[in-house]
Amino acid sequence: ASREPPKAAETTADVQDVQVPAWLSDLRRERRPRYRTDAYRFDELIRALVKQPAWAEGSPGDGPLEMIHDVGPTGALPATAPRFGKIMHAFRHAGWKMPPEWRLAMRPGEERRSFKAFQTTPEWIAFMEAYARFVREEVAPLCGDPAGVVYQCPPTLRIAMPSVAPTIALHRDREYPRHQPAEINFWVPVTAVAGNSALWVESDPDLGDFHPVDMEPGEFLMFDGHNCRHVTKPNDTGRTRVSFDFRVVPQSLYVEVLGQGGKRKIGDYFVDSTGPVELIGRGGGGEQTTPG
């Protein structure tokens, strides 16, 4: 059955007033779908984002992503700042002293300017093309709406090096402005994660049964992060966790919230849409097919 989309909202209160259908509440219970890693090559694409061409051989980005905190035989960070700001923040969070050029590159205005330029590079464009295809082919068909999904774009890419401090505080997304009750959260680890390198979630709101989501590349987490609390622990595993996460809203349940320049948003994130998809899996608000 077709559903009319909710009217545009300008306040968080209006967004939160949207009623969540029963089919969506069941659909976004924690599960771990699989995908083919060779179809998207996220490991390779993210290593290309991290690598600074000016760095010497053996610098971060040359080896496996889970060892990206290994700075090589010099034992020091390269003098030249990386192109991708995420790697700078990851090293700083892990307790490294920033070289002078890195400190300059991390100034808010300079970092915004650099990231805007970085978004025009072939490496970023290739990652974003793979991400959009992943959402369209792997994620949207699971979300119960034949009209597709509205999804966060770009995703939040996270690099969590071994550290004495967690990277994500205990929270649920509804605690932040403009997040929508019909959101579905997705977390995609690009490295193997287990124990204190994983995301910890509760299985139902306020149940408190926090457990690590141990996964290998080729698996991703689908869960109700709008209502269920989630958190990370200090990464004491000796391996870096690289992951990306994002939120989607089934197209017919999305409430239009506009940000700077009239662009649509979920929370503080800009969004894109997949268009119609063929559904698979369980439940949903429209006609769907089940594989096999």
PDB file of N, CA, C and O in Angstrom, residues 146-206:
ATOM      1  N   PRO A 146       9.424   0.055  -0.686  1.00  0.00           N
ATOM      2  CA  PRO A 146       9.773  -0.065  -2.104  1.00  0.00           C
ATOM      3  C   PRO A 146      10.155   1.255  -2.742  1.00  0.00           C
ATOM      4  O   PRO A 146      10.762   1.269  -3.818  1.00  0.00           O
ATOM      5  N   ALA A 147       9.823   2.373  -2.091  1.00  0.00           N
ATOM      6  CA  ALA A 147      10.233   3.678  -2.606  1.00  0.00           C
ATOM      7  C   ALA A 147      11.703   3.966  -2.320  1.00  0.00           C
ATOM      8  O   ALA A 147      12.241   4.960  -2.795  1.00  0.00           O
ATOM      9  N   GLY A 148      12.369   3.099  -1.541  1.00  0.00           N
ATOM     10  CA  GLY A 148      13.772   3.294  -1.218  1.00  0.00           C
ATOM     11  C   GLY A 148      13.973   3.979   0.116  1.00  0.00           C
ATOM     12  O   GLY A 148      13.075   3.992   0.973  1.00  0.00           O
ATOM     13  N   VAL A 149      15.157   4.550   0.304  1.00  0.00           N
ATOM     14  CA  VAL A 149      15.483   5.219   1.561  1.00  0.00           C
ATOM     15  C   VAL A 149      16.105   6.578   1.296  1.00  0.00           C
ATOM     16  O   VAL A 149      16.696   6.824   0.248  1.00  0.00           O
ATOM     17  N   VAL A 150      15.974   7.448   2.290  1.00  0.00           N
ATOM     18  CA  VAL A 150      16.771   8.663   2.387  1.00  0.00           C
ATOM     19  C   VAL A 150      17.935   8.318   3.311  1.00  0.00           C
ATOM     20  O   VAL A 150      17.725   7.790   4.406  1.00  0.00           O
ATOM     21  N   TYR A 151      19.176   8.574   2.879  1.00  0.00           N
ATOM     22  CA  TYR A 151      20.313   8.096   3.652  1.00  0.00           C
ATOM     23  C   TYR A 151      21.355   9.180   3.853  1.00  0.00           C
ATOM     24  O   TYR A 151      21.525  10.083   3.033  1.00  0.00           O
ATOM     25  N   GLN A 152      22.042   9.092   4.988  1.00  0.00           N
ATOM     26  CA  GLN A 152      23.126  10.017   5.311  1.00  0.00           C
ATOM     27  C   GLN A 152      24.210   9.943   4.244  1.00  0.00           C
ATOM     28  O   GLN A 152      24.653   8.869   3.857  1.00  0.00           O
ATOM     29  N   CYS A 153      24.649  11.118   3.776  1.00  0.00           N
ATOM     30  CA  CYS A 153      25.656  11.145   2.719  1.00  0.00           C
ATOM     31  C   CYS A 153      26.482  12.438   2.845  1.00  0.00           C
ATOM     32  O   CYS A 153      25.919  13.527   2.683  1.00  0.00           O
ATOM     33  N   PRO A 154      27.775  12.328   3.152  1.00  0.00           N
ATOM     34  CA  PRO A 154      28.572  11.112   3.255  1.00  0.00           C
ATOM     35  C   PRO A 154      28.361  10.403   4.584  1.00  0.00           C
ATOM     36  O   PRO A 154      27.808  10.977   5.529  1.00  0.00           O
ATOM     37  N   PRO A 155      28.832   9.141   4.685  1.00  0.00           N
ATOM     38  CA  PRO A 155      28.760   8.446   5.967  1.00  0.00           C
ATOM     39  C   PRO A 155      29.789   9.009   6.931  1.00  0.00           C
ATOM     40  O   PRO A 155      30.667   9.793   6.544  1.00  0.00           O
ATOM     41  N   THR A 156      29.695   8.597   8.192  1.00  0.00           N
ATOM     42  CA  THR A 156      30.696   8.967   9.185  1.00  0.00           C
ATOM     43  C   THR A 156      31.773   7.892   9.205  1.00  0.00           C
ATOM     44  O   THR A 156      31.510   6.753   9.588  1.00  0.00           O
ATOM     45  N   LEU A 157      32.962   8.255   8.758  1.00  0.00           N
ATOM     46  CA  LEU A 157      34.074   7.311   8.734  1.00  0.00           C
ATOM     47  C   LEU A 157      34.859   7.474  10.025  1.00  0.00           C
ATOM     48  O   LEU A 157      35.225   8.591  10.405  1.00  0.00           O
ATOM     49  N   ARG A 158      35.118   6.356  10.716  1.00  0.00           N
ATOM     50  CA  ARG A 158      35.773   6.411  12.027  1.00  0.00           C
ATOM     51  C   ARG A 158      37.047   5.564  12.014  1.00  0.00           C
ATOM     52  O   ARG A 158      37.057   4.448  11.500  1.00  0.00           O
ATOM     53  N   ILE A 159      38.087   6.115  12.617  1.00  0.00           N
ATOM     54  CA  ILE A 159      39.361   5.419  12.775  1.00  0.00           C
ATOM     55  C   ILE A 159      39.687   5.443  14.262  1.00  0.00           C
ATOM     56  O   ILE A 159      39.958   6.500  14.828  1.00  0.00           O
ATOM     57  N   ALA A 160      39.618   4.280  14.904  1.00  0.00           N
ATOM     58  CA  ALA A 160      39.821   4.183  16.352  1.00  0.00           C
ATOM     59  C   ALA A 160      41.091   3.387  16.627  1.00  0.00           C
ATOM     60  O   ALA A 160      41.103   2.157  16.593  1.00  0.00           O
ATOM     61  N   MET A 161      42.180   4.102  16.896  1.00  0.00           N
ATOM     62  CA  MET A 161      43.465   3.466  17.176  1.00  0.00           C
ATOM     63  C   MET A 161      43.511   2.968  18.611  1.00  0.00           C
ATOM     64  O   MET A 161      42.669   3.365  19.442  1.00  0.00           O
ATOM     65  N   PRO A 162      44.449   2.088  18.945  1.00  0.00           N
ATOM     66  CA  PRO A 162      44.613   1.708  20.344  1.00  0.00           C
ATOM     67  C   PRO A 162      44.753   2.948  21.219  1.00  0.00           C
ATOM     68  O   PRO A 162      45.523   3.858  20.919  1.00  0.00           O
ATOM     69  N   SER A 163      43.980   2.986  22.298  1.00  0.00           N
ATOM     70  CA  SER A 163      43.899   4.201  23.108  1.00  0.00           C
ATOM     71  C   SER A 163      43.338   3.867  24.482  1.00  0.00           C
ATOM     72  O   SER A 163      42.665   2.848  24.657  1.00  0.00           O
ATOM     73  N   VAL A 164      43.595   4.752  25.437  1.00  0.00           N
ATOM     74  CA  VAL A 164      43.043   4.572  26.785  1.00  0.00           C
ATOM     75  C   VAL A 164      41.673   5.235  26.917  1.00  0.00           C
ATOM     76  O   VAL A 164      41.047   5.154  27.975  1.00  0.00           O
ATOM     77  N   ALA A 165      41.207   5.875  25.845  1.00  0.00           N
ATOM     78  CA  ALA A 165      39.921   6.578  25.895  1.00  0.00           C
ATOM     79  C   ALA A 165      38.993   6.033  24.808  1.00  0.00           C
ATOM     80  O   ALA A 165      39.441   5.733  23.699  1.00  0.00           O
ATOM     81  N   PRO A 166      37.702   5.919  25.093  1.00  0.00           N
ATOM     82  CA  PRO A 166      36.747   5.496  24.059  1.00  0.00           C
ATOM     83  C   PRO A 166      36.530   6.602  23.043  1.00  0.00           C
ATOM     84  O   PRO A 166      36.812   7.776  23.315  1.00  0.00           O
ATOM     85  N   THR A 167      36.042   6.239  21.862  1.00  0.00           N
ATOM     86  CA  THR A 167      35.784   7.240  20.822  1.00  0.00           C
ATOM     87  C   THR A 167      34.334   7.675  20.784  1.00  0.00           C
ATOM     88  O   THR A 167      34.025   8.741  20.256  1.00  0.00           O
ATOM     89  N   ILE A 168      33.415   6.873  21.325  1.00  0.00           N
ATOM     90  CA  ILE A 168      31.987   7.186  21.281  1.00  0.00           C
ATOM     91  C   ILE A 168      31.418   7.054  22.684  1.00  0.00           C
ATOM     92  O   ILE A 168      31.510   5.981  23.305  1.00  0.00           O
ATOM     93  N   ALA A 169      30.828   8.119  23.217  1.00  0.00           N
ATOM     94  CA  ALA A 169      30.202   8.074  24.536  1.00  0.00           C
ATOM     95  C   ALA A 169      28.843   7.381  24.455  1.00  0.00           C
ATOM     96  O   ALA A 169      28.228   7.295  23.387  1.00  0.00           O
ATOM     97  N   LEU A 170      28.377   6.890  25.581  1.00  0.00           N
ATOM     98  CA  LEU A 170      27.071   6.234  25.645  1.00  0.00           C
ATOM     99  C   LEU A 170      25.976   7.209  25.211  1.00  0.00           C
ATOM    100  O   LEU A 170      25.872   8.315  25.739  1.00  0.00           O
ATOM    101  N   HIS A 171      25.169   6.788  24.248  1.00  0.00           N
ATOM    102  CA  HIS A 171      24.104   7.668  23.759  1.00  0.00           C
ATOM    103  C   HIS A 171      23.119   6.874  22.921  1.00  0.00           C
ATOM    104  O   HIS A 171      23.336   5.708  22.596  1.00  0.00           O
ATOM    105  N   ARG A 172      22.024   7.499  22.583  1.00  0.00           N
ATOM    106  CA  ARG A 172      21.113   7.046  21.530  1.00  0.00           C
ATOM    107  C   ARG A 172      20.835   8.262  20.653  1.00  0.00           C
ATOM    108  O   ARG A 172      20.840   9.398  21.136  1.00  0.00           O
ATOM    109  N   ASP A 173      20.574   8.058  19.394  1.00  0.00           N
ATOM    110  CA  ASP A 173      20.537   9.174  18.460  1.00  0.00           C
ATOM    111  C   ASP A 173      19.388  10.137  18.718  1.00  0.00           C
ATOM    112  O   ASP A 173      19.470  11.314  18.356  1.00  0.00           O
ATOM    113  N   ARG A 174      18.318   9.674  19.350  1.00  0.00           N
ATOM    114  CA  ARG A 174      17.185  10.566  19.596  1.00  0.00           C
ATOM    115  C   ARG A 174      17.526  11.672  20.593  1.00  0.00           C
ATOM    116  O   ARG A 174      16.761  12.633  20.748  1.00  0.00           O
ATOM    117  N   GLU A 175      18.669  11.564  21.263  1.00  0.00           N
ATOM    118  CA  GLU A 175      19.091  12.603  22.210  1.00  0.00           C
ATOM    119  C   GLU A 175      19.630  13.839  21.500  1.00  0.00           C
ATOM    120  O   GLU A 175      19.892  14.848  22.140  1.00  0.00           O
ATOM    121  N   TYR A 176      19.794  13.761  20.178  1.00  0.00           N
ATOM    122  CA  TYR A 176      20.360  14.859  19.413  1.00  0.00           C
ATOM    123  C   TYR A 176      19.306  15.482  18.508  1.00  0.00           C
ATOM    124  O   TYR A 176      18.385  14.797  18.040  1.00  0.00           O
ATOM    125  N   PRO A 177      19.401  16.782  18.251  1.00  0.00           N
ATOM    126  CA  PRO A 177      18.361  17.484  17.478  1.00  0.00           C
ATOM    127  C   PRO A 177      18.183  16.935  16.077  1.00  0.00           C
ATOM    128  O   PRO A 177      19.142  16.491  15.432  1.00  0.00           O
ATOM    129  N   ARG A 178      16.949  16.973  15.616  1.00  0.00           N
ATOM    130  CA  ARG A 178      16.542  16.698  14.235  1.00  0.00           C
ATOM    131  C   ARG A 178      16.661  15.235  13.812  1.00  0.00           C
ATOM    132  O   ARG A 178      16.433  14.918  12.658  1.00  0.00           O
ATOM    133  N   HIS A 179      17.028  14.342  14.732  1.00  0.00           N
ATOM    134  CA  HIS A 179      17.002  12.924  14.379  1.00  0.00           C
ATOM    135  C   HIS A 179      15.547  12.447  14.349  1.00  0.00           C
ATOM    136  O   HIS A 179      14.708  12.929  15.113  1.00  0.00           O
ATOM    137  N   GLN A 180      15.267  11.493  13.472  1.00  0.00           N
ATOM    138  CA  GLN A 180      13.890  11.121  13.180  1.00  0.00           C
ATOM    139  C   GLN A 180      13.544   9.752  13.750  1.00  0.00           C
ATOM    140  O   GLN A 180      14.357   8.815  13.681  1.00  0.00           O
ATOM    141  N   PRO A 181      12.346   9.579  14.308  1.00  0.00           N
ATOM    142  CA  PRO A 181      11.963   8.305  14.932  1.00  0.00           C
ATOM    143  C   PRO A 181      12.010   7.112  13.988  1.00  0.00           C
ATOM    144  O   PRO A 181      12.142   5.980  14.437  1.00  0.00           O
ATOM    145  N   ALA A 182      11.907   7.347  12.682  1.00  0.00           N
ATOM    146  CA  ALA A 182      11.899   6.234  11.728  1.00  0.00           C
ATOM    147  C   ALA A 182      13.296   5.890  11.217  1.00  0.00           C
ATOM    148  O   ALA A 182      13.430   5.144  10.254  1.00  0.00           O
ATOM    149  N   GLU A 183      14.326   6.398  11.862  1.00  0.00           N
ATOM    150  CA  GLU A 183      15.697   6.102  11.433  1.00  0.00           C
ATOM    151  C   GLU A 183      16.058   4.638  11.679  1.00  0.00           C
ATOM    152  O   GLU A 183      15.617   4.018  12.654  1.00  0.00           O
ATOM    153  N   ILE A 184      16.892   4.112  10.808  1.00  0.00           N
ATOM    154  CA  ILE A 184      17.536   2.815  10.989  1.00  0.00           C
ATOM    155  C   ILE A 184      19.037   3.061  10.914  1.00  0.00           C
ATOM    156  O   ILE A 184      19.518   3.746  10.009  1.00  0.00           O
ATOM    157  N   ASN A 185      19.781   2.526  11.867  1.00  0.00           N
ATOM    158  CA  ASN A 185      21.227   2.724  11.912  1.00  0.00           C
ATOM    159  C   ASN A 185      21.961   1.553  11.278  1.00  0.00           C
ATOM    160  O   ASN A 185      21.564   0.399  11.430  1.00  0.00           O
ATOM    161  N   PHE A 186      23.074   1.886  10.612  1.00  0.00           N
ATOM    162  CA  PHE A 186      23.940   0.872  10.025  1.00  0.00           C
ATOM    163  C   PHE A 186      25.382   1.172  10.424  1.00  0.00           C
ATOM    164  O   PHE A 186      25.815   2.327  10.387  1.00  0.00           O
ATOM    165  N   TRP A 187      26.094   0.118  10.810  1.00  0.00           N
ATOM    166  CA  TRP A 187      27.503   0.226  11.197  1.00  0.00           C
ATOM    167  C   TRP A 187      28.275  -0.810  10.402  1.00  0.00           C
ATOM    168  O   TRP A 187      27.949  -2.009  10.448  1.00  0.00           O
ATOM    169  N   VAL A 188      29.284  -0.362   9.659  1.00  0.00           N
ATOM    170  CA  VAL A 188      30.021  -1.229   8.732  1.00  0.00           C
ATOM    171  C   VAL A 188      31.498  -1.236   9.122  1.00  0.00           C
ATOM    172  O   VAL A 188      32.238  -0.309   8.783  1.00  0.00           O
ATOM    173  N   PRO A 189      31.968  -2.256   9.848  1.00  0.00           N
ATOM    174  CA  PRO A 189      33.397  -2.338  10.136  1.00  0.00           C
ATOM    175  C   PRO A 189      34.160  -2.813   8.905  1.00  0.00           C
ATOM    176  O   PRO A 189      33.760  -3.771   8.246  1.00  0.00           O
ATOM    177  N   VAL A 190      35.236  -2.145   8.597  1.00  0.00           N
ATOM    178  CA  VAL A 190      36.063  -2.512   7.448  1.00  0.00           C
ATOM    179  C   VAL A 190      37.220  -3.408   7.891  1.00  0.00           C
ATOM    180  O   VAL A 190      37.819  -4.113   7.083  1.00  0.00           O
ATOM    181  N   THR A 191      37.521  -3.394   9.186  1.00  0.00           N
ATOM    182  CA  THR A 191      38.481  -4.307   9.791  1.00  0.00           C
ATOM    183  C   THR A 191      37.722  -5.272  10.689  1.00  0.00           C
ATOM    184  O   THR A 191      36.586  -4.998  11.082  1.00  0.00           O
ATOM    185  N   ALA A 192      38.342  -6.398  11.030  1.00  0.00           N
ATOM    186  CA  ALA A 192      37.735  -7.312  11.993  1.00  0.00           C
ATOM    187  C   ALA A 192      37.614  -6.604  13.346  1.00  0.00           C
ATOM    188  O   ALA A 192      38.523  -5.882  13.765  1.00  0.00           O
ATOM    189  N   VAL A 193      36.480  -6.784  14.023  1.00  0.00           N
ATOM    190  CA  VAL A 193      36.260  -6.145  15.324  1.00  0.00           C
ATOM    191  C   VAL A 193      35.762  -7.199  16.315  1.00  0.00           C
ATOM    192  O   VAL A 193      34.981  -8.082  15.963  1.00  0.00           O
ATOM    193  N   ALA A 194      36.227  -7.083  17.549  1.00  0.00           N
ATOM    194  CA  ALA A 194      35.808  -8.011  18.600  1.00  0.00           C
ATOM    195  C   ALA A 194      36.126  -7.395  19.952  1.00  0.00           C
ATOM    196  O   ALA A 194      37.115  -6.661  20.101  1.00  0.00           O
ATOM    197  N   GLY A 195      35.289  -7.670  20.927  1.00  0.00           N
ATOM    198  CA  GLY A 195      35.535  -7.186  22.279  1.00  0.00           C
ATOM    199  C   GLY A 195      35.627  -5.678  22.329  1.00  0.00           C
ATOM    200  O   GLY A 195      34.745  -4.954  21.852  1.00  0.00           O
ATOM    201  N   ASN A 196      36.732  -5.174  22.867  1.00  0.00           N
ATOM    202  CA  ASN A 196      36.862  -3.731  23.067  1.00  0.00           C
ATOM    203  C   ASN A 196      37.214  -2.947  21.805  1.00  0.00           C
ATOM    204  O   ASN A 196      37.364  -1.726  21.868  1.00  0.00           O
ATOM    205  N   SER A 197      37.336  -3.624  20.674  1.00  0.00           N
ATOM    206  CA  SER A 197      37.474  -2.877  19.424  1.00  0.00           C
ATOM    207  C   SER A 197      36.143  -2.764  18.688  1.00  0.00           C
ATOM    208  O   SER A 197      36.063  -2.133  17.634  1.00  0.00           O
ATOM    209  N   ALA A 198      35.098  -3.364  19.250  1.00  0.00           N
ATOM    210  CA  ALA A 198      33.785  -3.380  18.604  1.00  0.00           C
ATOM    211  C   ALA A 198      32.877  -2.288  19.162  1.00  0.00           C
ATOM    212  O   ALA A 198      33.196  -1.625  20.157  1.00  0.00           O
ATOM    213  N   LEU A 199      31.754  -2.112  18.511  1.00  0.00           N
ATOM    214  CA  LEU A 199      30.678  -1.275  19.044  1.00  0.00           C
ATOM    215  C   LEU A 199      29.887  -2.107  20.041  1.00  0.00           C
ATOM    216  O   LEU A 199      29.610  -3.285  19.802  1.00  0.00           O
ATOM    217  N   TRP A 200      29.511  -1.509  21.165  1.00  0.00           N
ATOM    218  CA  TRP A 200      28.693  -2.180  22.181  1.00  0.00           C
ATOM    219  C   TRP A 200      27.283  -1.611  22.113  1.00  0.00           C
ATOM    220  O   TRP A 200      27.102  -0.375  22.089  1.00  0.00           O
ATOM    221  N   VAL A 201      26.291  -2.466  22.084  1.00  0.00           N
ATOM    222  CA  VAL A 201      24.898  -2.031  21.959  1.00  0.00           C
ATOM    223  C   VAL A 201      24.025  -2.800  22.937  1.00  0.00           C
ATOM    224  O   VAL A 201      24.395  -3.894  23.403  1.00  0.00           O
ATOM    225  N   GLU A 202      22.871  -2.226  23.258  1.00  0.00           N
ATOM    226  CA  GLU A 202      21.854  -2.974  23.987  1.00  0.00           C
ATOM    227  C   GLU A 202      20.814  -3.462  22.981  1.00  0.00           C
ATOM    228  O   GLU A 202      20.579  -2.809  21.959  1.00  0.00           O
ATOM    229  N   SER A 203      20.182  -4.592  23.240  1.00  0.00           N
ATOM    230  CA  SER A 203      19.302  -5.210  22.246  1.00  0.00           C
ATOM    231  C   SER A 203      17.911  -4.591  22.215  1.00  0.00           C
ATOM    232  O   SER A 203      17.210  -4.700  21.213  1.00  0.00           O
ATOM    233  N   ASP A 204      17.497  -3.943  23.293  1.00  0.00           N
ATOM    234  CA  ASP A 204      16.229  -3.216  23.348  1.00  0.00           C
ATOM    235  C   ASP A 204      16.434  -1.958  24.163  1.00  0.00           C
ATOM    236  O   ASP A 204      17.317  -1.913  25.030  1.00  0.00           O
ATOM    237  N   PRO A 205      15.621  -0.918  23.931  1.00  0.00           N
ATOM    238  CA  PRO A 205      15.811   0.335  24.655  1.00  0.00           C
ATOM    239  C   PRO A 205      15.783   0.146  26.166  1.00  0.00           C
ATOM    240  O   PRO A 205      14.872  -0.497  26.712  1.00  0.00           O
ATOM    241  N   ASP A 206      16.822   0.644  26.832  1.00  0.00           N
ATOM    242  CA  ASP A 206      16.950   0.648  28.287  1.00  0.00           C
ATOM    243  C   ASP A 206      17.081  -0.739  28.899  1.00  0.00           C
ATOM    244  O   ASP A 206      17.015  -0.888  30.124  1.00  0.00           O
TER     245      ASP A 206
END
